mmCIF file with all atom_site columns, C-alpha atoms in Angstrom:
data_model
loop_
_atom_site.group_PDB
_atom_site.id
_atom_site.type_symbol
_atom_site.label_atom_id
_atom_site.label_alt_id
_atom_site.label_comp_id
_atom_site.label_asym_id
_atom_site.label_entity_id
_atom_site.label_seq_id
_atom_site.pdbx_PDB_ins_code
_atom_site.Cartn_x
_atom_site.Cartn_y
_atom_site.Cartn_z
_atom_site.occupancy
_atom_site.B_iso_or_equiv
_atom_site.pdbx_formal_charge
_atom_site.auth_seq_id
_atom_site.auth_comp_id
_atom_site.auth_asym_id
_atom_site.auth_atom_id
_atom_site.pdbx_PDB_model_num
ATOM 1   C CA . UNK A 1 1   ? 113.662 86.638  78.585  1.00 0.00 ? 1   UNK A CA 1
ATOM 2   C CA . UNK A 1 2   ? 110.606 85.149  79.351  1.00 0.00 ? 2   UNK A CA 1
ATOM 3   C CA . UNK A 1 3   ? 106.905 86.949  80.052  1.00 0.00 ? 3   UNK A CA 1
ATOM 4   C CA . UNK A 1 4   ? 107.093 87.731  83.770  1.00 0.00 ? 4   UNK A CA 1
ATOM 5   C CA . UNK A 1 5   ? 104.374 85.610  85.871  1.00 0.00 ? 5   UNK A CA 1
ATOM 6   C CA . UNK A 1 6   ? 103.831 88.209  88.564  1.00 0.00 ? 6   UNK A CA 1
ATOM 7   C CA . UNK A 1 7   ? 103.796 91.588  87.846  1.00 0.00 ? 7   UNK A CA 1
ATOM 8   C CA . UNK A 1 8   ? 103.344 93.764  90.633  1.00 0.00 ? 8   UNK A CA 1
ATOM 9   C CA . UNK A 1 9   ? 103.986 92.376  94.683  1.00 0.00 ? 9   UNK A CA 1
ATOM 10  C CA . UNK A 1 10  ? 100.766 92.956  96.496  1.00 0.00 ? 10  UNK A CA 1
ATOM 11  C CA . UNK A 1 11  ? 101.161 92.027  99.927  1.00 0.00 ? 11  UNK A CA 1
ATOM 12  C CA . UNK A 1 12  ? 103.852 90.633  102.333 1.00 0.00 ? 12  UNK A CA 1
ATOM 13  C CA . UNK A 1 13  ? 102.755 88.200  105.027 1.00 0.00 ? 13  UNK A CA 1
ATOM 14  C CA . UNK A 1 14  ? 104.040 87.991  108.801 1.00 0.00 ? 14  UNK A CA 1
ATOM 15  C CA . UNK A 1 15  ? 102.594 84.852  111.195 1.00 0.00 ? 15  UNK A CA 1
ATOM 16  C CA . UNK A 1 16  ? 102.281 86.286  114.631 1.00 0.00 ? 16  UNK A CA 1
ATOM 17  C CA . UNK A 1 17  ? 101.518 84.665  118.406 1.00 0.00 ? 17  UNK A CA 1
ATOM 18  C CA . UNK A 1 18  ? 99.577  87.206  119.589 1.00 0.00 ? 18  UNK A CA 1
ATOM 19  C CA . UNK A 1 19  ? 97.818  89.493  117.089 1.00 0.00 ? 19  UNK A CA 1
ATOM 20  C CA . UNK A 1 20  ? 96.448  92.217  119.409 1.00 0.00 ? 20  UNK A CA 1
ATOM 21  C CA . UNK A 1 21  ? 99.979  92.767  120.497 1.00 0.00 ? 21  UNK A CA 1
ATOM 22  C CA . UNK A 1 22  ? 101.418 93.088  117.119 1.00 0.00 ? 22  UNK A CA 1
ATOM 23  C CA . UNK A 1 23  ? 99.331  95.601  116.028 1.00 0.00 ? 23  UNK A CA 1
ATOM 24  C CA . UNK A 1 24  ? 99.364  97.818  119.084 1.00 0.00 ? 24  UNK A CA 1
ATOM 25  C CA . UNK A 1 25  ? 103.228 97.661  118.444 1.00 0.00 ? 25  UNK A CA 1
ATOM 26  C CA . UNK A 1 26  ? 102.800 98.131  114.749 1.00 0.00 ? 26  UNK A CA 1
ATOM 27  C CA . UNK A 1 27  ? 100.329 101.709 115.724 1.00 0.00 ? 27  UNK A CA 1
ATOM 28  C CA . UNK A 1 28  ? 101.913 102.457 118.690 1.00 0.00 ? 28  UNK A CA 1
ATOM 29  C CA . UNK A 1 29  ? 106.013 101.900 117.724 1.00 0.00 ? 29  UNK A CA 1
ATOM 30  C CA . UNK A 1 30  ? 105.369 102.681 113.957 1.00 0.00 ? 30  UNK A CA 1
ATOM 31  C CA . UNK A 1 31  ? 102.654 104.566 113.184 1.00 0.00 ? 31  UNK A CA 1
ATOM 32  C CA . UNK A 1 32  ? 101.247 101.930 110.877 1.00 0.00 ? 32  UNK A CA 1
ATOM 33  C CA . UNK A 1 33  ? 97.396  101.024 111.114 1.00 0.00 ? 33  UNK A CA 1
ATOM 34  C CA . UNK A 1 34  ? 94.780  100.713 111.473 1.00 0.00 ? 34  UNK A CA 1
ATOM 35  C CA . UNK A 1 35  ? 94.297  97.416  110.928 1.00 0.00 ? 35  UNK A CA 1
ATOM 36  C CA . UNK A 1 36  ? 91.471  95.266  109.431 1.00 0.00 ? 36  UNK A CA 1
ATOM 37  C CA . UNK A 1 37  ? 90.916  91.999  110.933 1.00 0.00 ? 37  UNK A CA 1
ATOM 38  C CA . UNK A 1 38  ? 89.066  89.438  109.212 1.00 0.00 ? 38  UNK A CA 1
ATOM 39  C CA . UNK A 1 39  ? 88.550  85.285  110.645 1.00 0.00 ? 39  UNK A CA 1
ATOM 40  C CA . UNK A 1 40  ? 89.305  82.915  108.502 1.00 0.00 ? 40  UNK A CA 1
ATOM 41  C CA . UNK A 1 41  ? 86.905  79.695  109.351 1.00 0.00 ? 41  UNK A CA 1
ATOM 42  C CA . UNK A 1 42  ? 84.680  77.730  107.315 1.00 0.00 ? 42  UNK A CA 1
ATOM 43  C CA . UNK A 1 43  ? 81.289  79.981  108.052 1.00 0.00 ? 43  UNK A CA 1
ATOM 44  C CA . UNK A 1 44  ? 82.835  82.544  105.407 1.00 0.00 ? 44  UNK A CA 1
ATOM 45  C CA . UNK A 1 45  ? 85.061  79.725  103.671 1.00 0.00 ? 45  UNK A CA 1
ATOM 46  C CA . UNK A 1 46  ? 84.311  77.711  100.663 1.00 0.00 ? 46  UNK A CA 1
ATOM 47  C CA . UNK A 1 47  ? 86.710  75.214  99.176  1.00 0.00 ? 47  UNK A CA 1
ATOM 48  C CA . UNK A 1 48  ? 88.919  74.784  101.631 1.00 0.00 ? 48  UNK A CA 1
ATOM 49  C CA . UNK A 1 49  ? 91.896  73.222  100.298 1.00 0.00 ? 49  UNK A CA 1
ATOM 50  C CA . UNK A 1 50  ? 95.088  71.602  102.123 1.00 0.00 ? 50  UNK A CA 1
ATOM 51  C CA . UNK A 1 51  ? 98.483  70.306  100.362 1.00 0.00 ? 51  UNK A CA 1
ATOM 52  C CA . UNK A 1 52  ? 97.757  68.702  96.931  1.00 0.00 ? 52  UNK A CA 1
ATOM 53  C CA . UNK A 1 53  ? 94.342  70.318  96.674  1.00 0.00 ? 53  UNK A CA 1
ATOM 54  C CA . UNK A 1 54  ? 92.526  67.696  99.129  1.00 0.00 ? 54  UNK A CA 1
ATOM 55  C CA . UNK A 1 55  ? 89.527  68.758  100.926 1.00 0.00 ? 55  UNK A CA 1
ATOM 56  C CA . UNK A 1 56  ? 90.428  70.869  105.001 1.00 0.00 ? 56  UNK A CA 1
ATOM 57  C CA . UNK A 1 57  ? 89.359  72.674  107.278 1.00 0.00 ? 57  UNK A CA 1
ATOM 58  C CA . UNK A 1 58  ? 91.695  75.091  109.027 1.00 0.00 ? 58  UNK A CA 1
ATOM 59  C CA . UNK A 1 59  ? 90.994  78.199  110.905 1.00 0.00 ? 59  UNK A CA 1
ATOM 60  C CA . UNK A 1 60  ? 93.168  81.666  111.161 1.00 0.00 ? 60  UNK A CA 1
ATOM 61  C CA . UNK A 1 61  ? 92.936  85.591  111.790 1.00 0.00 ? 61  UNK A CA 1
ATOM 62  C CA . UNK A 1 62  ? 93.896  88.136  109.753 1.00 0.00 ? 62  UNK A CA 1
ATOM 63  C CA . UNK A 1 63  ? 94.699  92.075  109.972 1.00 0.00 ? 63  UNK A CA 1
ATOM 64  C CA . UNK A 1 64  ? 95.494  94.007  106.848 1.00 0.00 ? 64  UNK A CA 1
ATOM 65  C CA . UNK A 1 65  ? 96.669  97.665  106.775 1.00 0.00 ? 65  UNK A CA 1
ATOM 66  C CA . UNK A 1 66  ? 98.303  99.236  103.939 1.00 0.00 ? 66  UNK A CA 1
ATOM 67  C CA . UNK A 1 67  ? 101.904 100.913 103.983 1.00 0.00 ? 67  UNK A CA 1
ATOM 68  C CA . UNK A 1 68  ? 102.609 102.863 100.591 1.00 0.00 ? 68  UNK A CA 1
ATOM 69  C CA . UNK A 1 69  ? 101.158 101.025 98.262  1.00 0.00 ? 69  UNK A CA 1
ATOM 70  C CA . UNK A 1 70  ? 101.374 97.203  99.717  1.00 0.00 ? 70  UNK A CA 1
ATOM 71  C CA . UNK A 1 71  ? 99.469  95.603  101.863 1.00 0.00 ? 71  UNK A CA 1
ATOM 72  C CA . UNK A 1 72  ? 101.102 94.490  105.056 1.00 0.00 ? 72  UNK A CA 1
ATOM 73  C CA . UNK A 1 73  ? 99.471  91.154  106.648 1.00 0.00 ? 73  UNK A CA 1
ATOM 74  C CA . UNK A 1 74  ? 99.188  90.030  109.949 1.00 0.00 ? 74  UNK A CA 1
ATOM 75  C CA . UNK A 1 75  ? 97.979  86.079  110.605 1.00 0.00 ? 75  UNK A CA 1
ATOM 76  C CA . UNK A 1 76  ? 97.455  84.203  113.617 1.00 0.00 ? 76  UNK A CA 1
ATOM 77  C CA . UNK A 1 77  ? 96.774  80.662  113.704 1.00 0.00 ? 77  UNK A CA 1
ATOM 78  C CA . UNK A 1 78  ? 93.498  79.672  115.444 1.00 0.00 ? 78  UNK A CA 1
ATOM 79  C CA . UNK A 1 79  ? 94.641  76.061  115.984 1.00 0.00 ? 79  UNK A CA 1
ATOM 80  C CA . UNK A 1 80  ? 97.555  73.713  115.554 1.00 0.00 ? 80  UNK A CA 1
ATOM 81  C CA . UNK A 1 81  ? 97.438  72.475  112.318 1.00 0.00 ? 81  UNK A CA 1
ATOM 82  C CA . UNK A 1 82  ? 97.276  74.043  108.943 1.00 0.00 ? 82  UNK A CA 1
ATOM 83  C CA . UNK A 1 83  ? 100.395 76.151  106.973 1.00 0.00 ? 83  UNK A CA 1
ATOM 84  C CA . UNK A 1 84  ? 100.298 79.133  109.970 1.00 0.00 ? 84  UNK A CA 1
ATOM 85  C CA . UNK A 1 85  ? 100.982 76.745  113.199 1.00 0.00 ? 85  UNK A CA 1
ATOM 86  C CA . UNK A 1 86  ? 103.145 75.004  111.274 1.00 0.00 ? 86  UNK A CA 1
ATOM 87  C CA . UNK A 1 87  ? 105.663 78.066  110.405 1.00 0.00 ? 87  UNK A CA 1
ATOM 88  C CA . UNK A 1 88  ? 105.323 79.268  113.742 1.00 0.00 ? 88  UNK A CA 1
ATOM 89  C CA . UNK A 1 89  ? 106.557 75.606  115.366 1.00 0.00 ? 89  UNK A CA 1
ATOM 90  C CA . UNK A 1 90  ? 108.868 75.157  112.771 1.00 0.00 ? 90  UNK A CA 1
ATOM 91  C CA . UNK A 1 91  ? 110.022 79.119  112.434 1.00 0.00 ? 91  UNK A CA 1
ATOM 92  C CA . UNK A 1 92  ? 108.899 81.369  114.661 1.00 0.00 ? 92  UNK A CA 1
ATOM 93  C CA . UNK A 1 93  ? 107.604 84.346  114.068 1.00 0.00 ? 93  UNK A CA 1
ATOM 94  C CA . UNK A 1 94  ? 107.852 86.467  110.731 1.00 0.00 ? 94  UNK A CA 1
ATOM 95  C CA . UNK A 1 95  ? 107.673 86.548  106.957 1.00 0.00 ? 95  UNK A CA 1
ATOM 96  C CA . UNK A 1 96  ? 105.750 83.634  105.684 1.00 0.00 ? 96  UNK A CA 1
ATOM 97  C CA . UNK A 1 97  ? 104.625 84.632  102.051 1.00 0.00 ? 97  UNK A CA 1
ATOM 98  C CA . UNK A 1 98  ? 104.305 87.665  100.071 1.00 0.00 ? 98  UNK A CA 1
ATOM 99  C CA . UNK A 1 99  ? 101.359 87.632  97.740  1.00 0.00 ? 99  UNK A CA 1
ATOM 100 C CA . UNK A 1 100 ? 101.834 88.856  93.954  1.00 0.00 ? 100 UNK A CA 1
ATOM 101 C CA . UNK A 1 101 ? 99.781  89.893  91.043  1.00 0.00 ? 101 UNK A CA 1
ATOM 102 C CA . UNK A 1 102 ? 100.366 89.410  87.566  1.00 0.00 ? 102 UNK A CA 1
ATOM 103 C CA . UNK A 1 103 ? 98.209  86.917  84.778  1.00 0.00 ? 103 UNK A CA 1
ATOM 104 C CA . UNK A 1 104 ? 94.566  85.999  85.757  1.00 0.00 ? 104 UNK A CA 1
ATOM 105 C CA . UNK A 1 105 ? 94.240  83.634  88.474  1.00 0.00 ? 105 UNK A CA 1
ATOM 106 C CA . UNK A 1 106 ? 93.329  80.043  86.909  1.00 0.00 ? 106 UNK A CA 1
ATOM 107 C CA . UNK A 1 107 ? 96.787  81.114  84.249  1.00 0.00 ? 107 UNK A CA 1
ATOM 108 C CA . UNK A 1 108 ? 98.968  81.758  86.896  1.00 0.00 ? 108 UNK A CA 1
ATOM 109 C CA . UNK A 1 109 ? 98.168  78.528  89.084  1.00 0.00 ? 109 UNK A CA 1
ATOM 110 C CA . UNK A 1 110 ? 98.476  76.529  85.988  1.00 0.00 ? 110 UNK A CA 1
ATOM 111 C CA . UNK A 1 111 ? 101.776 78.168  85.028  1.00 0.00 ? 111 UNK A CA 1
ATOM 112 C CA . UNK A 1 112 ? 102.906 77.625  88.290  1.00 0.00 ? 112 UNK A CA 1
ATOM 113 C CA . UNK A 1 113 ? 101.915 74.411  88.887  1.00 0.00 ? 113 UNK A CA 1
ATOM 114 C CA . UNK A 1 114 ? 103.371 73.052  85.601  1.00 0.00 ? 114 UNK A CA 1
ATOM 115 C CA . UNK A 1 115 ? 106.975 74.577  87.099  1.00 0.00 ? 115 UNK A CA 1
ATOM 116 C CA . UNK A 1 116 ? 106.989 71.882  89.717  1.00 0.00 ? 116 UNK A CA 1
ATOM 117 C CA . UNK A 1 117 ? 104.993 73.965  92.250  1.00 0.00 ? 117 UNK A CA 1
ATOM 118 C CA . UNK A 1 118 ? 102.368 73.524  94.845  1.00 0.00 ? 118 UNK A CA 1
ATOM 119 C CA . UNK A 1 119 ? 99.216  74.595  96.545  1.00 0.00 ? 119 UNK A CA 1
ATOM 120 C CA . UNK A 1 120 ? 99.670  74.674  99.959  1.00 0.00 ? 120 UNK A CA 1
ATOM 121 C CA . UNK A 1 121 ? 96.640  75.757  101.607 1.00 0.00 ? 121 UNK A CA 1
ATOM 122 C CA . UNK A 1 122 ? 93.663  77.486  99.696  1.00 0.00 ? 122 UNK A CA 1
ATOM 123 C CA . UNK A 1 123 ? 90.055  78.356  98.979  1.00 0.00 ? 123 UNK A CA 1
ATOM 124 C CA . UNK A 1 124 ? 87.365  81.077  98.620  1.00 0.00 ? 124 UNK A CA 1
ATOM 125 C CA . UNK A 1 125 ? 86.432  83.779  101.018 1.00 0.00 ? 125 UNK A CA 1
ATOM 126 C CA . UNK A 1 126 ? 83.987  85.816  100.674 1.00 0.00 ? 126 UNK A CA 1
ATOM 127 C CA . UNK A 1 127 ? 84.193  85.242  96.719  1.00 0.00 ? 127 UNK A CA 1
ATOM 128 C CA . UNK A 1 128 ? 87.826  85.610  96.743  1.00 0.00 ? 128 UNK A CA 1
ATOM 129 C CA . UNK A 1 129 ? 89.647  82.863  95.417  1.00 0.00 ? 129 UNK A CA 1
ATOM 130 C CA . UNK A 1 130 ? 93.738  82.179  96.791  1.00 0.00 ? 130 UNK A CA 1
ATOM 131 C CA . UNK A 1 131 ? 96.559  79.406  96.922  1.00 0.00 ? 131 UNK A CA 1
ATOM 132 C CA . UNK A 1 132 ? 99.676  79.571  98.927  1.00 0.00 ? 132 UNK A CA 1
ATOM 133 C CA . UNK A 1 133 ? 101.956 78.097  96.391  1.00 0.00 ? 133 UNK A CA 1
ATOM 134 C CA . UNK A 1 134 ? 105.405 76.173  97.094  1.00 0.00 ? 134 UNK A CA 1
ATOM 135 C CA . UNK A 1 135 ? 108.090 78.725  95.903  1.00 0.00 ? 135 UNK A CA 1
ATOM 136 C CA . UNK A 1 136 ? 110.167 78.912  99.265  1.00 0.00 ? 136 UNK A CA 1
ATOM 137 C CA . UNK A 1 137 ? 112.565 76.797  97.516  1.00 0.00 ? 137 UNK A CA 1
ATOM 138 C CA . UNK A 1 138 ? 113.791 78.626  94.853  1.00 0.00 ? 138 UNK A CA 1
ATOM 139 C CA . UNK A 1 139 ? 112.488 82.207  95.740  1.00 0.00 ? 139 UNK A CA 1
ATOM 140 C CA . UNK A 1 140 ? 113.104 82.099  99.554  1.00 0.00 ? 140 UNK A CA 1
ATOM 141 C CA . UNK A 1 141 ? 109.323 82.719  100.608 1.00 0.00 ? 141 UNK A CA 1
ATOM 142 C CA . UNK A 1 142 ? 105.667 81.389  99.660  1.00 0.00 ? 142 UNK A CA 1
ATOM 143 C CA . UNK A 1 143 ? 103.899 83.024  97.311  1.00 0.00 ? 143 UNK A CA 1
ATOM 144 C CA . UNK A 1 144 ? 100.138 84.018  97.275  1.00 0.00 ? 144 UNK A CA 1
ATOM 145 C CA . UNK A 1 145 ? 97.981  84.179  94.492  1.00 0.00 ? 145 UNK A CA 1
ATOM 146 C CA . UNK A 1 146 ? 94.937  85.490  94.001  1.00 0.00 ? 146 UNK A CA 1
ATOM 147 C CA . UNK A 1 147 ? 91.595  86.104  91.966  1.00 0.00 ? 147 UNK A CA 1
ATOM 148 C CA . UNK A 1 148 ? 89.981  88.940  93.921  1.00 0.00 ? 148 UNK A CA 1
ATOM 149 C CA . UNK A 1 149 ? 86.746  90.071  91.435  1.00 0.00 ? 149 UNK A CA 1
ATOM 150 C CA . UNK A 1 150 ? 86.504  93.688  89.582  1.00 0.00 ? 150 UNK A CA 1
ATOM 151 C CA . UNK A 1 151 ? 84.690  95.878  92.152  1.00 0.00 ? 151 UNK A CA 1
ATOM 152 C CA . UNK A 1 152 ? 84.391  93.101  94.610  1.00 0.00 ? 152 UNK A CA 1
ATOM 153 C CA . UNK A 1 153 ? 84.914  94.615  98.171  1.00 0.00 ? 153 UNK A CA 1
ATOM 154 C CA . UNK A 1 154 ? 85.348  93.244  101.650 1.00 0.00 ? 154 UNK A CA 1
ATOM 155 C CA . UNK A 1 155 ? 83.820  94.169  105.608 1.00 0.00 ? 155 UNK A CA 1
ATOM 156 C CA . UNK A 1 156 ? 86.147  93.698  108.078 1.00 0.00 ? 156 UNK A CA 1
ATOM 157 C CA . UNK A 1 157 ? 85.118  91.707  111.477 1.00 0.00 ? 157 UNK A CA 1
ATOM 158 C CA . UNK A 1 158 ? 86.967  94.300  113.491 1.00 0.00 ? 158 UNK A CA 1
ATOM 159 C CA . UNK A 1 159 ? 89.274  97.186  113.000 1.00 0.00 ? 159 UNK A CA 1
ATOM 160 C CA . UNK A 1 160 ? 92.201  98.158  115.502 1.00 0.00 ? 160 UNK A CA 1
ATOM 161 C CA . UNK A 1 161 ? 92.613  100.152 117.147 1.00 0.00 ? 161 UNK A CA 1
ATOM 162 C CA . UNK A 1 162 ? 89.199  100.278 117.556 1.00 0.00 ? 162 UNK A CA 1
ATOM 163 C CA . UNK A 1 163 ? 87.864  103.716 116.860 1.00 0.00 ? 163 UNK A CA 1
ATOM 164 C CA . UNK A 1 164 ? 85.865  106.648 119.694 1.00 0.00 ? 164 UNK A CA 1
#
């Protein structure tokens, strides 16, 4: 058997209409929160990447919480183009991607991309590098990688529910 390429399953992904709603019946239904919400837009982006690695723009939300010991994910589109609107025309709601951690980032891409797959959607926020990568074929879902720097930490724009 081969050298696994992820090694541990950091966070599963679900595109939603209306984020506000989804948390409040994440916190309120399930006792899961709070959330941290973060905009995804190029005033924090760098290197925003579409299909094939050519040069986007594309804007989306985010809210992050943690249940045991993976983060959940939250996205809404913030327009009608990019990997997001598209699931949600094409979809509906619900799981888009769970993100994974294994080999260093540059290894894994390379690994993965040399097994037929693809980058998606990508780029650098806040100094932390990611590609949506074309494994819904063969592993049901997309997967997310990753290269978040040692000690490297992140503010949120908002947190819900919104504390005092």
């Amino acid at each position: 058997m081969r050298e696994p390429v992820f090694t541990e399953t950091m966070q599963i992904s679900i595109v939603v209409r209306d984020m506000e709603a989804s948390m409040r019946t994440f916190v309120e239904d399930y006792g899961i929160g709070p959330w941290e919400i973060y905009e995804f837009n190029p005033t924090p982006m760098t290197e925003m990447l579409g299909e094939g690695g050519e040069p986007t723009e594309f804007r989306f939300k985010i809210a992050v919480t943690m249940v045991g010991s993976v983060q959940w994910e939250l996205v809404q589109p913030l327009e009608d183009r990019g990997i997001f609107a598209e699931h949600l025309r094409e979809h509906g709601e619900g799981l888009h991607h769970v993100a994974v951690g294994g080999r260093p980032y540059a290894e894994t891409l390379a690994a993965m991309e040399a097994n037929g797959r693809q980058m998606l959607q990508g780029g650098v926020y806040n100094g932390v590098r990611f590609a949506y990568m074309t494994t819904n074929d063969d592993l049901g879902t997309l997967t997310e990688i990753f290269d978040w720097p040692e000690g490297h930490t992140q503010e949120p724009d908002a947190v819900y529910p919104p504390s005092g």
